[in-house]
Amino acid sequence: MTSANTPRSLLAGLSAEQFLSQHWQKTPLLIRGAFPDFVSPLEPDDLAGLACEEGIESRLVEAQGPDKAWQVSHGPFDEATFARLPQSGWSLLVQAVDHYVPEVAELLESFDFLPRWRLDDIMVSYAPTGGSVGPHVDQYDVFLLQASGRRHWQLGGSPGDSARLIPGIDLRILENFTVEADQDWVLEPGDMLYLPPGVAHHGVSASDDCLTYSIGFRAPSADEIVTAFADYVGEQLGETRRYGDADLTSPTHPGELDDSAVERVRRLLLDAIDRPEQIAQWFGRAMTQPKYLDQLAAAETETTPEAVRTMLEGGGELHRSLGSRFAWRQLDESQVTLFSDGDTLACDPALARALCDEARLDASLLDVPNAASILATLVNRGSLSWDDGDED
Ligand code: SIN
Ligand code: CO
């Protein structure tokens, strides 16, 4: 792993530390040649093929759709859809391509200077010359990697929540978009643009082979955090723990909800949620929930620790299943909680680190206490797969 203060071409010569302190969640960064000599593992036709598959999330954005301006339709599409499209003025977007194309998933290894569990997915878009999804703002951090062809990017500052949107259309497109000085570039293959949340941007295809990969991150909203944690912790609180007022004095006005009542309920609430270890246990589960729950396929035939040991000793290798999410939390010196796809296991720290950091897991891990049994559980849950291509 490259250290935090080594300059990286992926970050325009900045170290991870410099990038994080100067740009992450703060200001955009244009990175020429982030991936030198980059060749897209996908072609526009491959993307169209993915967009025709059942269970793959895809969208078509048409500036002048059959029914209205900026029309969005959702896949799966068929050949007839692509046949009717005009020469220009549309974009095809396919979500989570890293779940289906291992060569696209491999790109994620380059982003090891960020917590893996902050990653959402790699969305890939194709647009013929002139195609775009309109000027807009996203609520998440994104690295926009130009994978083939050229795209003209323009940035329009941070318009804030009150920015006016074009009314009556399917998309949240800004009504007013003014390009800021010097925030206007044409990206070539291998170039990349980092955008923090909230920055207005507009990317227009400048060639008929324009493919852009969006390496997107996710951050739950305060609403999601409060609601989901309350659900999780609530289940553990039990029925007998209740609002109590043993300090009650007789009210002057029986209808009044006085300060003491509010303070009692505030204390109960704060006491119920101020539990760092439960927060960690919930957050690990939440941040490793699969993007698509139905894509986590448990093994059809259960494997055993002995079978896993034999496979690894025979040269077999395991990898995280495409789309699977892993993280860990230290419990004490010899134990961590391993989170995988929203579930947990108690685990040795060395095994958890290998599971999260290594692209391939081999027999060397069998020295770690309990490794074969944990690996077998993860294979059975569908979070780990053998390297022989048993991935669907
Ligand atoms: C695109 O790839 O067309 C749009 C990506 C974005 O603006 O977030
Ligand atoms: Co965007």
mmCIF file of C-alpha atoms and ligand atoms in Angstrom:
data_model
loop_
_atom_site.group_PDB
_atom_site.id
_atom_site.type_symbol
_atom_site.label_atom_id
_atom_site.label_comp_id
_atom_site.label_asym_id
_atom_site.label_seq_id
_atom_site.Cartn_x
_atom_site.Cartn_y
_atom_site.Cartn_z
ATOM 1 C CA MET A 1 0.000 0.000 0.000
ATOM 2 C CA THR A 2 1.310 3.472 -0.920
ATOM 3 C CA SER A 3 1.893 5.595 2.172
ATOM 4 C CA ALA A 4 -0.268 8.606 2.985
ATOM 5 C CA ASN A 5 2.454 11.120 2.126
ATOM 6 C CA THR A 6 3.759 9.639 -1.126
ATOM 7 C CA PRO A 7 2.868 11.723 -4.210
ATOM 8 C CA ARG A 8 0.438 9.887 -6.493
ATOM 9 C CA SER A 9 -0.180 10.450 -10.194
ATOM 10 C CA LEU A 10 -3.767 9.341 -9.480
ATOM 11 C CA LEU A 11 -4.093 12.541 -7.407
ATOM 12 C CA ALA A 12 -2.254 14.921 -9.765
ATOM 13 C CA GLY A 13 0.989 14.468 -7.815
ATOM 14 C CA LEU A 14 -0.593 15.146 -4.428
ATOM 15 C CA SER A 15 -0.173 12.706 -1.587
ATOM 16 C CA ALA A 16 -3.296 11.144 -0.084
ATOM 17 C CA GLU A 17 -2.817 13.423 2.930
ATOM 18 C CA GLN A 18 -2.630 16.558 0.758
ATOM 19 C CA PHE A 19 -5.626 15.492 -1.314
ATOM 20 C CA LEU A 20 -7.689 14.819 1.792
ATOM 21 C CA SER A 21 -6.815 18.087 3.501
ATOM 22 C CA GLN A 22 -7.109 20.294 0.396
ATOM 23 C CA HIS A 23 -9.801 18.701 -1.771
ATOM 24 C CA TRP A 24 -11.831 15.837 -0.243
ATOM 25 C CA GLN A 25 -15.340 17.186 0.482
ATOM 26 C CA LYS A 26 -14.018 20.703 -0.219
ATOM 27 C CA THR A 27 -12.892 21.634 -3.739
ATOM 28 C CA PRO A 28 -12.744 19.969 -7.176
ATOM 29 C CA LEU A 29 -9.483 18.627 -8.572
ATOM 30 C CA LEU A 30 -8.661 18.071 -12.237
ATOM 31 C CA ILE A 31 -6.239 15.181 -12.687
ATOM 32 C CA ARG A 32 -4.643 14.885 -16.118
ATOM 33 C CA GLY A 33 -3.332 11.383 -16.790
ATOM 34 C CA ALA A 34 -4.683 9.929 -13.531
ATOM 35 C CA PHE A 35 -4.591 6.533 -15.239
ATOM 36 C CA PRO A 36 -1.854 6.908 -17.884
ATOM 37 C CA ASP A 37 -2.571 5.139 -21.191
ATOM 38 C CA PHE A 38 -5.959 4.076 -19.885
ATOM 39 C CA VAL A 39 -7.862 1.665 -22.106
ATOM 40 C CA SER A 40 -11.504 1.132 -21.203
ATOM 41 C CA PRO A 41 -12.268 -2.533 -20.497
ATOM 42 C CA LEU A 42 -15.759 -1.764 -21.846
ATOM 43 C CA GLU A 43 -16.927 -0.485 -25.216
ATOM 44 C CA PRO A 44 -20.160 1.449 -25.760
ATOM 45 C CA ASP A 45 -21.771 -1.724 -27.164
ATOM 46 C CA ASP A 46 -20.878 -3.674 -24.006
ATOM 47 C CA LEU A 47 -22.612 -0.999 -21.952
ATOM 48 C CA ALA A 48 -25.716 -1.232 -24.115
ATOM 49 C CA GLY A 49 -25.583 -5.030 -23.586
ATOM 50 C CA LEU A 50 -25.536 -4.587 -19.787
ATOM 51 C CA ALA A 51 -28.453 -2.149 -20.045
ATOM 52 C CA CYS A 52 -30.501 -4.899 -21.723
ATOM 53 C CA GLU A 53 -30.008 -7.330 -18.829
ATOM 54 C CA GLU A 54 -32.687 -8.026 -16.242
ATOM 55 C CA GLY A 55 -31.624 -6.985 -12.733
ATOM 56 C CA ILE A 56 -29.083 -4.375 -13.856
ATOM 57 C CA GLU A 57 -30.027 -0.786 -13.008
ATOM 58 C CA SER A 58 -29.841 1.420 -16.086
ATOM 59 C CA ARG A 59 -31.299 4.700 -17.297
ATOM 60 C CA LEU A 60 -31.672 6.449 -20.587
ATOM 61 C CA VAL A 61 -31.790 10.248 -20.550
ATOM 62 C CA GLU A 62 -33.131 11.913 -23.681
ATOM 63 C CA ALA A 63 -32.903 15.688 -24.042
ATOM 64 C CA GLN A 64 -35.914 15.515 -26.399
ATOM 65 C CA GLY A 65 -37.682 12.300 -25.425
ATOM 66 C CA PRO A 66 -40.715 10.796 -27.204
ATOM 67 C CA ASP A 67 -43.009 12.306 -24.539
ATOM 68 C CA LYS A 68 -41.161 15.282 -23.076
ATOM 69 C CA ALA A 69 -37.895 17.132 -22.648
ATOM 70 C CA TRP A 70 -35.272 15.505 -20.412
ATOM 71 C CA GLN A 71 -37.175 12.237 -20.358
ATOM 72 C CA VAL A 72 -35.733 9.448 -18.224
ATOM 73 C CA SER A 73 -36.578 5.805 -18.907
ATOM 74 C CA HIS A 74 -35.399 2.829 -16.917
ATOM 75 C CA GLY A 75 -33.929 -0.449 -18.200
ATOM 76 C CA PRO A 76 -33.813 -3.229 -19.045
ATOM 77 C CA PHE A 77 -33.905 -1.940 -22.622
ATOM 78 C CA ASP A 78 -34.049 -3.854 -25.862
ATOM 79 C CA GLU A 79 -32.583 -3.442 -29.317
ATOM 80 C CA ALA A 80 -35.654 -1.566 -30.488
ATOM 81 C CA THR A 81 -34.956 1.191 -27.926
ATOM 82 C CA PHE A 82 -31.428 1.740 -29.201
ATOM 83 C CA ALA A 83 -32.586 1.541 -32.822
ATOM 84 C CA ARG A 84 -35.048 4.405 -32.376
ATOM 85 C CA LEU A 85 -32.571 6.781 -30.681
ATOM 86 C CA PRO A 86 -31.492 9.874 -32.600
ATOM 87 C CA GLN A 87 -27.845 10.511 -33.509
ATOM 88 C CA SER A 88 -27.353 12.778 -30.557
ATOM 89 C CA GLY A 89 -28.977 14.265 -27.466
ATOM 90 C CA TRP A 90 -29.075 11.211 -25.201
ATOM 91 C CA SER A 91 -27.071 9.409 -22.521
ATOM 92 C CA LEU A 92 -27.146 5.822 -21.319
ATOM 93 C CA LEU A 93 -26.183 5.278 -17.680
ATOM 94 C CA VAL A 94 -25.551 1.897 -16.070
ATOM 95 C CA GLN A 95 -25.170 1.642 -12.316
ATOM 96 C CA ALA A 96 -22.759 -0.648 -10.393
ATOM 97 C CA VAL A 97 -20.798 -1.873 -13.413
ATOM 98 C CA ASP A 98 -18.102 -2.961 -10.917
ATOM 99 C CA HIS A 99 -20.552 -5.679 -9.815
ATOM 100 C CA TYR A 100 -20.564 -7.248 -13.264
ATOM 101 C CA VAL A 101 -17.189 -6.538 -14.885
ATOM 102 C CA PRO A 102 -14.122 -7.625 -12.850
ATOM 103 C CA GLU A 103 -11.783 -5.338 -14.852
ATOM 104 C CA VAL A 104 -13.933 -2.346 -13.837
ATOM 105 C CA ALA A 105 -13.997 -3.536 -10.194
ATOM 106 C CA GLU A 106 -10.178 -3.659 -10.237
ATOM 107 C CA LEU A 107 -10.093 0.131 -10.611
ATOM 108 C CA LEU A 108 -11.357 0.373 -7.038
ATOM 109 C CA GLU A 109 -8.001 -0.917 -5.771
ATOM 110 C CA SER A 110 -6.507 2.460 -6.761
ATOM 111 C CA PHE A 111 -8.774 4.267 -4.298
ATOM 112 C CA ASP A 112 -7.280 2.617 -1.221
ATOM 113 C CA PHE A 113 -6.515 6.035 0.280
ATOM 114 C CA LEU A 114 -10.215 6.273 1.192
ATOM 115 C CA PRO A 115 -12.249 3.973 3.459
ATOM 116 C CA ARG A 116 -13.530 1.190 1.272
ATOM 117 C CA TRP A 117 -16.924 1.259 2.963
ATOM 118 C CA ARG A 118 -17.472 4.848 1.735
ATOM 119 C CA LEU A 119 -17.572 3.567 -1.849
ATOM 120 C CA ASP A 120 -20.909 3.234 -3.541
ATOM 121 C CA ASP A 121 -20.274 1.910 -7.026
ATOM 122 C CA ILE A 122 -18.874 2.628 -10.462
ATOM 123 C CA MET A 123 -21.559 4.020 -12.739
ATOM 124 C CA VAL A 124 -20.677 4.052 -16.426
ATOM 125 C CA SER A 125 -22.252 6.413 -18.918
ATOM 126 C CA TYR A 126 -22.155 6.560 -22.673
ATOM 127 C CA ALA A 127 -23.226 9.522 -24.780
ATOM 128 C CA PRO A 128 -22.785 10.332 -28.468
ATOM 129 C CA THR A 129 -21.345 13.776 -29.301
ATOM 130 C CA GLY A 130 -23.464 16.472 -27.654
ATOM 131 C CA GLY A 131 -25.172 14.104 -25.172
ATOM 132 C CA SER A 132 -25.363 14.973 -21.475
ATOM 133 C CA VAL A 133 -27.600 14.623 -18.433
ATOM 134 C CA GLY A 134 -27.819 18.401 -18.066
ATOM 135 C CA PRO A 135 -26.198 20.696 -15.484
ATOM 136 C CA HIS A 136 -26.870 19.403 -11.974
ATOM 137 C CA VAL A 137 -25.621 18.963 -8.435
ATOM 138 C CA ASP A 138 -24.957 15.631 -6.694
ATOM 139 C CA GLN A 139 -24.994 14.992 -2.968
ATOM 140 C CA TYR A 140 -21.998 12.685 -3.025
ATOM 141 C CA ASP A 141 -18.271 12.735 -3.772
ATOM 142 C CA VAL A 142 -17.364 11.415 -7.174
ATOM 143 C CA PHE A 143 -14.291 10.793 -9.315
ATOM 144 C CA LEU A 144 -15.269 11.166 -12.973
ATOM 145 C CA LEU A 145 -12.833 9.094 -14.990
ATOM 146 C CA GLN A 146 -12.827 9.596 -18.733
ATOM 147 C CA ALA A 147 -12.587 6.037 -20.010
ATOM 148 C CA SER A 148 -12.811 6.534 -23.769
ATOM 149 C CA GLY A 149 -13.484 9.432 -26.119
ATOM 150 C CA ARG A 150 -13.723 12.972 -24.780
ATOM 151 C CA ARG A 151 -16.104 14.836 -22.476
ATOM 152 C CA HIS A 152 -16.317 18.586 -21.999
ATOM 153 C CA TRP A 153 -16.768 19.369 -18.287
ATOM 154 C CA GLN A 154 -17.828 22.718 -16.880
ATOM 155 C CA LEU A 155 -18.251 23.561 -13.195
ATOM 156 C CA GLY A 156 -20.638 26.177 -11.835
ATOM 157 C CA GLY A 157 -19.735 26.667 -8.156
ATOM 158 C CA SER A 158 -21.877 25.586 -5.209
ATOM 159 C CA PRO A 159 -25.422 26.844 -5.777
ATOM 160 C CA GLY A 160 -26.795 25.550 -2.429
ATOM 161 C CA ASP A 161 -30.115 23.938 -1.607
ATOM 162 C CA SER A 162 -32.226 26.827 -2.863
ATOM 163 C CA ALA A 163 -30.967 26.609 -6.488
ATOM 164 C CA ARG A 164 -33.876 26.670 -8.946
ATOM 165 C CA LEU A 165 -34.503 23.519 -10.940
ATOM 166 C CA ILE A 166 -36.217 23.193 -14.324
ATOM 167 C CA PRO A 167 -39.834 22.413 -13.340
ATOM 168 C CA GLY A 168 -41.912 19.528 -14.697
ATOM 169 C CA ILE A 169 -39.140 17.186 -15.825
ATOM 170 C CA ASP A 170 -37.839 13.836 -14.545
ATOM 171 C CA LEU A 171 -34.383 15.147 -13.621
ATOM 172 C CA ARG A 172 -33.089 17.702 -11.140
ATOM 173 C CA ILE A 173 -31.500 19.983 -13.744
ATOM 174 C CA LEU A 174 -30.391 23.476 -12.743
ATOM 175 C CA GLU A 175 -32.369 26.278 -14.350
ATOM 176 C CA ASN A 176 -29.373 28.603 -14.172
ATOM 177 C CA PHE A 177 -25.892 27.301 -14.721
ATOM 178 C CA THR A 178 -23.011 29.744 -15.012
ATOM 179 C CA VAL A 179 -19.564 28.384 -15.679
ATOM 180 C CA GLU A 180 -16.958 29.642 -13.230
ATOM 181 C CA ALA A 181 -13.714 31.094 -14.573
ATOM 182 C CA ASP A 182 -11.111 28.423 -15.430
ATOM 183 C CA GLN A 183 -13.512 25.591 -14.566
ATOM 184 C CA ASP A 184 -13.853 24.356 -18.102
ATOM 185 C CA TRP A 185 -11.925 21.390 -19.500
ATOM 186 C CA VAL A 186 -12.080 18.653 -22.109
ATOM 187 C CA LEU A 187 -11.119 15.327 -20.522
ATOM 188 C CA GLU A 188 -9.270 12.693 -22.532
ATOM 189 C CA PRO A 189 -9.008 8.962 -21.725
ATOM 190 C CA GLY A 190 -7.251 8.484 -18.378
ATOM 191 C CA ASP A 191 -8.026 12.031 -17.172
ATOM 192 C CA MET A 192 -10.160 12.318 -14.054
ATOM 193 C CA LEU A 193 -12.121 15.026 -12.273
ATOM 194 C CA TYR A 194 -12.820 14.858 -8.537
ATOM 195 C CA LEU A 195 -15.982 16.641 -7.391
ATOM 196 C CA PRO A 196 -17.070 17.116 -3.794
ATOM 197 C CA PRO A 197 -20.804 17.091 -2.997
ATOM 198 C CA GLY A 198 -22.782 20.187 -3.944
ATOM 199 C CA VAL A 199 -20.714 21.442 -6.909
ATOM 200 C CA ALA A 200 -22.750 22.227 -10.035
ATOM 201 C CA HIS A 201 -21.371 20.362 -13.034
ATOM 202 C CA HIS A 202 -22.176 19.782 -16.660
ATOM 203 C CA GLY A 203 -20.465 17.155 -18.805
ATOM 204 C CA VAL A 204 -21.156 17.066 -22.519
ATOM 205 C CA SER A 205 -19.833 14.309 -24.730
ATOM 206 C CA ALA A 206 -17.298 15.616 -27.231
ATOM 207 C CA SER A 207 -16.947 12.440 -29.291
ATOM 208 C CA ASP A 208 -19.054 9.497 -30.429
ATOM 209 C CA ASP A 209 -17.126 7.049 -28.233
ATOM 210 C CA CYS A 210 -17.498 8.956 -24.942
ATOM 211 C CA LEU A 211 -17.559 6.642 -21.918
ATOM 212 C CA THR A 212 -17.292 8.159 -18.449
ATOM 213 C CA TYR A 213 -16.877 6.130 -15.260
ATOM 214 C CA SER A 214 -18.268 7.715 -12.077
ATOM 215 C CA ILE A 215 -16.530 6.283 -9.036
ATOM 216 C CA GLY A 216 -19.171 7.338 -6.544
ATOM 217 C CA PHE A 217 -19.092 7.474 -2.762
ATOM 218 C CA ARG A 218 -21.966 7.349 -0.351
ATOM 219 C CA ALA A 219 -22.771 9.062 2.892
ATOM 220 C CA PRO A 220 -26.042 8.311 4.657
ATOM 221 C CA SER A 221 -28.233 11.321 5.407
ATOM 222 C CA ALA A 222 -28.825 12.387 9.013
ATOM 223 C CA ASP A 223 -32.420 11.246 8.517
ATOM 224 C CA GLU A 224 -31.278 7.755 7.481
ATOM 225 C CA ILE A 225 -28.778 7.549 10.337
ATOM 226 C CA VAL A 226 -31.255 8.607 13.024
ATOM 227 C CA THR A 227 -34.072 6.428 11.730
ATOM 228 C CA ALA A 228 -32.000 3.301 11.097
ATOM 229 C CA PHE A 229 -29.986 3.512 14.324
ATOM 230 C CA ALA A 230 -33.160 4.135 16.327
ATOM 231 C CA ASP A 231 -34.619 0.955 14.803
ATOM 232 C CA TYR A 232 -31.485 -1.051 15.615
ATOM 233 C CA VAL A 233 -31.004 0.172 19.169
ATOM 234 C CA GLY A 234 -34.746 0.282 19.850
ATOM 235 C CA GLU A 235 -35.000 -3.483 19.506
ATOM 236 C CA GLN A 236 -32.497 -3.882 22.331
ATOM 237 C CA LEU A 237 -34.104 -1.498 24.790
ATOM 238 C CA GLY A 238 -36.965 -3.693 25.966
ATOM 239 C CA GLU A 239 -40.508 -2.842 26.991
ATOM 240 C CA THR A 240 -39.797 -2.028 30.625
ATOM 241 C CA ARG A 241 -37.546 0.914 29.948
ATOM 242 C CA ARG A 242 -39.986 3.844 29.875
ATOM 243 C CA TYR A 243 -40.446 7.532 30.357
ATOM 244 C CA GLY A 244 -40.330 7.957 34.150
ATOM 245 C CA ASP A 245 -41.171 10.884 36.403
ATOM 246 C CA ALA A 246 -40.514 9.821 39.966
ATOM 247 C CA ASP A 247 -39.477 13.469 40.554
ATOM 248 C CA LEU A 248 -42.927 14.739 39.508
ATOM 249 C CA THR A 249 -44.473 17.696 41.344
ATOM 250 C CA SER A 250 -48.167 18.486 40.966
ATOM 251 C CA PRO A 251 -48.661 20.762 37.898
ATOM 252 C CA THR A 252 -50.279 24.185 38.122
ATOM 253 C CA HIS A 253 -51.791 23.603 34.669
ATOM 254 C CA PRO A 254 -52.440 19.880 34.073
ATOM 255 C CA GLY A 255 -52.441 20.432 30.295
ATOM 256 C CA GLU A 256 -48.956 21.931 30.184
ATOM 257 C CA LEU A 257 -45.994 19.946 28.889
ATOM 258 C CA ASP A 258 -43.384 21.668 31.039
ATOM 259 C CA ASP A 259 -39.576 21.929 30.779
ATOM 260 C CA SER A 260 -39.057 19.086 33.253
ATOM 261 C CA ALA A 261 -41.086 16.707 31.090
ATOM 262 C CA VAL A 262 -39.109 17.660 27.994
ATOM 263 C CA GLU A 263 -35.843 17.281 29.913
ATOM 264 C CA ARG A 264 -36.827 13.786 31.146
ATOM 265 C CA VAL A 265 -37.575 12.579 27.626
ATOM 266 C CA ARG A 266 -34.447 14.245 26.271
ATOM 267 C CA ARG A 267 -32.325 12.398 28.844
ATOM 268 C CA LEU A 268 -33.991 9.077 28.019
ATOM 269 C CA LEU A 269 -33.324 9.647 24.321
ATOM 270 C CA LEU A 270 -29.702 10.678 24.769
ATOM 271 C CA ASP A 271 -29.046 7.791 27.128
ATOM 272 C CA ALA A 272 -30.581 5.349 24.646
ATOM 273 C CA ILE A 273 -28.453 6.489 21.724
ATOM 274 C CA ASP A 274 -25.170 7.528 23.332
ATOM 275 C CA ARG A 275 -23.679 4.036 23.101
ATOM 276 C CA PRO A 276 -20.475 4.134 21.050
ATOM 277 C CA GLU A 277 -20.095 0.368 20.717
ATOM 278 C CA GLN A 278 -23.689 -0.136 19.597
ATOM 279 C CA ILE A 279 -23.254 2.749 17.174
ATOM 280 C CA ALA A 280 -20.168 1.009 15.751
ATOM 281 C CA GLN A 281 -21.967 -2.334 15.482
ATOM 282 C CA TRP A 282 -24.897 -0.713 13.704
ATOM 283 C CA PHE A 283 -22.762 1.509 11.451
ATOM 284 C CA GLY A 284 -20.614 -1.419 10.295
ATOM 285 C CA ARG A 285 -23.731 -3.349 9.364
ATOM 286 C CA ALA A 286 -25.298 -0.319 7.659
ATOM 287 C CA MET A 287 -22.219 0.623 5.610
ATOM 288 C CA THR A 288 -21.681 -2.936 4.388
ATOM 289 C CA GLN A 289 -25.290 -3.587 3.371
ATOM 290 C CA PRO A 290 -25.193 -4.755 -0.245
ATOM 291 C CA LYS A 291 -26.287 -2.150 -2.785
ATOM 292 C CA TYR A 292 -28.727 -4.708 -4.211
ATOM 293 C CA LEU A 293 -29.880 -7.129 -1.515
ATOM 294 C CA ASP A 294 -31.149 -9.639 -4.061
ATOM 295 C CA GLN A 295 -27.722 -9.898 -5.693
ATOM 296 C CA LEU A 296 -26.124 -11.484 -2.636
ATOM 297 C CA ALA A 297 -26.518 -15.124 -3.578
ATOM 298 C CA ALA A 298 -25.915 -17.690 -0.851
ATOM 299 C CA ALA A 299 -23.979 -20.745 -2.070
ATOM 300 C CA GLU A 300 -26.201 -23.413 -3.583
ATOM 301 C CA THR A 301 -24.310 -26.205 -1.852
ATOM 302 C CA GLU A 302 -22.884 -25.524 1.594
ATOM 303 C CA THR A 303 -19.130 -25.786 1.927
ATOM 304 C CA THR A 304 -17.320 -26.899 5.105
ATOM 305 C CA PRO A 305 -14.161 -25.568 6.795
ATOM 306 C CA GLU A 306 -12.412 -28.812 5.800
ATOM 307 C CA ALA A 307 -13.368 -28.348 2.144
ATOM 308 C CA VAL A 308 -12.126 -24.737 2.220
ATOM 309 C CA ARG A 309 -8.821 -25.864 3.752
ATOM 310 C CA THR A 310 -8.375 -28.542 1.085
ATOM 311 C CA MET A 311 -9.168 -26.101 -1.740
ATOM 312 C CA LEU A 312 -6.732 -23.466 -0.448
ATOM 313 C CA GLU A 313 -3.989 -26.037 0.180
ATOM 314 C CA GLY A 314 -4.501 -27.264 -3.378
ATOM 315 C CA GLY A 315 -3.724 -23.745 -4.695
ATOM 316 C CA GLY A 316 -7.280 -22.373 -4.822
ATOM 317 C CA GLU A 317 -7.781 -18.670 -4.143
ATOM 318 C CA LEU A 318 -10.730 -16.712 -2.825
ATOM 319 C CA HIS A 319 -11.772 -13.135 -3.532
ATOM 320 C CA ARG A 320 -14.503 -10.821 -2.300
ATOM 321 C CA SER A 321 -17.549 -11.459 -4.485
ATOM 322 C CA LEU A 322 -18.161 -8.591 -6.923
ATOM 323 C CA GLY A 323 -20.313 -6.030 -5.137
ATOM 324 C CA SER A 324 -19.678 -7.498 -1.664
ATOM 325 C CA ARG A 325 -18.824 -5.017 1.060
ATOM 326 C CA PHE A 326 -16.456 -5.668 3.951
ATOM 327 C CA ALA A 327 -15.268 -3.661 6.967
ATOM 328 C CA TRP A 328 -14.035 -4.412 10.475
ATOM 329 C CA ARG A 329 -14.011 -2.881 13.913
ATOM 330 C CA GLN A 330 -11.407 -3.644 16.574
ATOM 331 C CA LEU A 331 -12.927 -5.153 19.734
ATOM 332 C CA ASP A 332 -9.743 -5.973 21.658
ATOM 333 C CA GLU A 333 -6.192 -7.008 20.796
ATOM 334 C CA SER A 334 -7.147 -10.429 19.526
ATOM 335 C CA GLN A 335 -10.674 -9.887 18.188
ATOM 336 C CA VAL A 336 -12.493 -7.707 15.705
ATOM 337 C CA THR A 337 -16.047 -7.634 14.462
ATOM 338 C CA LEU A 338 -15.946 -8.407 10.769
ATOM 339 C CA PHE A 339 -18.806 -6.850 8.826
ATOM 340 C CA SER A 340 -19.650 -8.382 5.486
ATOM 341 C CA ASP A 341 -22.711 -7.526 3.454
ATOM 342 C CA GLY A 342 -24.597 -6.254 6.496
ATOM 343 C CA ASP A 343 -23.807 -9.310 8.648
ATOM 344 C CA THR A 344 -21.186 -9.860 11.374
ATOM 345 C CA LEU A 345 -18.658 -12.438 12.559
ATOM 346 C CA ALA A 346 -16.104 -12.375 15.373
ATOM 347 C CA CYS A 347 -12.719 -12.720 13.734
ATOM 348 C CA ASP A 348 -8.942 -12.493 14.178
ATOM 349 C CA PRO A 349 -7.572 -9.024 13.217
ATOM 350 C CA ALA A 350 -5.099 -10.441 10.658
ATOM 351 C CA LEU A 351 -7.848 -12.310 8.834
ATOM 352 C CA ALA A 352 -10.151 -9.257 8.808
ATOM 353 C CA ARG A 353 -7.372 -7.061 7.388
ATOM 354 C CA ALA A 354 -6.609 -9.602 4.669
ATOM 355 C CA LEU A 355 -10.294 -9.947 3.809
ATOM 356 C CA CYS A 356 -10.633 -6.181 3.351
ATOM 357 C CA ASP A 357 -7.241 -5.330 1.826
ATOM 358 C CA GLU A 358 -6.084 -8.252 -0.299
ATOM 359 C CA ALA A 359 -7.380 -8.883 -3.800
ATOM 360 C CA ARG A 360 -6.756 -12.636 -3.410
ATOM 361 C CA LEU A 361 -6.786 -14.901 -0.342
ATOM 362 C CA ASP A 362 -4.633 -18.013 -0.346
ATOM 363 C CA ALA A 363 -3.484 -20.876 1.900
ATOM 364 C CA SER A 364 -1.146 -18.585 3.887
ATOM 365 C CA LEU A 365 -4.229 -17.427 5.819
ATOM 366 C CA LEU A 366 -4.854 -20.909 7.213
ATOM 367 C CA ASP A 367 -2.379 -20.199 10.044
ATOM 368 C CA VAL A 368 -4.797 -17.625 11.431
ATOM 369 C CA PRO A 369 -6.993 -19.099 14.216
ATOM 370 C CA ASN A 370 -10.388 -20.228 12.954
ATOM 371 C CA ALA A 371 -9.675 -19.017 9.391
ATOM 372 C CA ALA A 372 -11.121 -22.021 7.528
ATOM 373 C CA SER A 373 -14.384 -21.827 9.437
ATOM 374 C CA ILE A 374 -14.807 -18.065 8.891
ATOM 375 C CA LEU A 375 -13.926 -18.353 5.207
ATOM 376 C CA ALA A 376 -16.433 -21.199 4.820
ATOM 377 C CA THR A 377 -19.167 -19.081 6.437
ATOM 378 C CA LEU A 378 -18.391 -16.201 4.064
ATOM 379 C CA VAL A 379 -18.404 -18.489 1.025
ATOM 380 C CA ASN A 380 -21.754 -19.922 2.147
ATOM 381 C CA ARG A 381 -23.207 -16.435 2.601
ATOM 382 C CA GLY A 382 -22.053 -15.483 -0.900
ATOM 383 C CA SER A 383 -19.621 -12.772 0.251
ATOM 384 C CA LEU A 384 -16.535 -14.691 -0.938
ATOM 385 C CA SER A 385 -16.083 -16.561 -4.212
ATOM 386 C CA TRP A 386 -13.514 -18.965 -5.569
ATOM 387 C CA ASP A 387 -11.271 -17.680 -8.320
ATOM 388 C CA ASP A 388 -12.386 -20.318 -10.794
ATOM 389 C CA GLY A 389 -15.137 -18.096 -12.112
ATOM 390 C CA ASP A 390 -18.080 -19.438 -10.129
ATOM 391 C CA GLU A 391 -19.290 -15.830 -9.917
ATOM 392 C CA ASP A 392 -22.540 -15.260 -11.690
HETATM 393 C C1 SIN B 1 -22.487 11.352 -16.836
HETATM 394 O O1 SIN B 1 -21.601 10.497 -16.770
HETATM 395 O O2 SIN B 1 -23.068 11.632 -17.895
HETATM 396 C C2 SIN B 1 -22.917 12.126 -15.649
HETATM 397 C C3 SIN B 1 -22.105 11.898 -14.470
HETATM 398 C C4 SIN B 1 -22.391 12.983 -13.447
HETATM 399 O O3 SIN B 1 -22.539 14.116 -13.788
HETATM 400 O O4 SIN B 1 -22.476 12.715 -12.239
HETATM 401 CO CO CO B 2 -23.287 14.362 -11.529
#
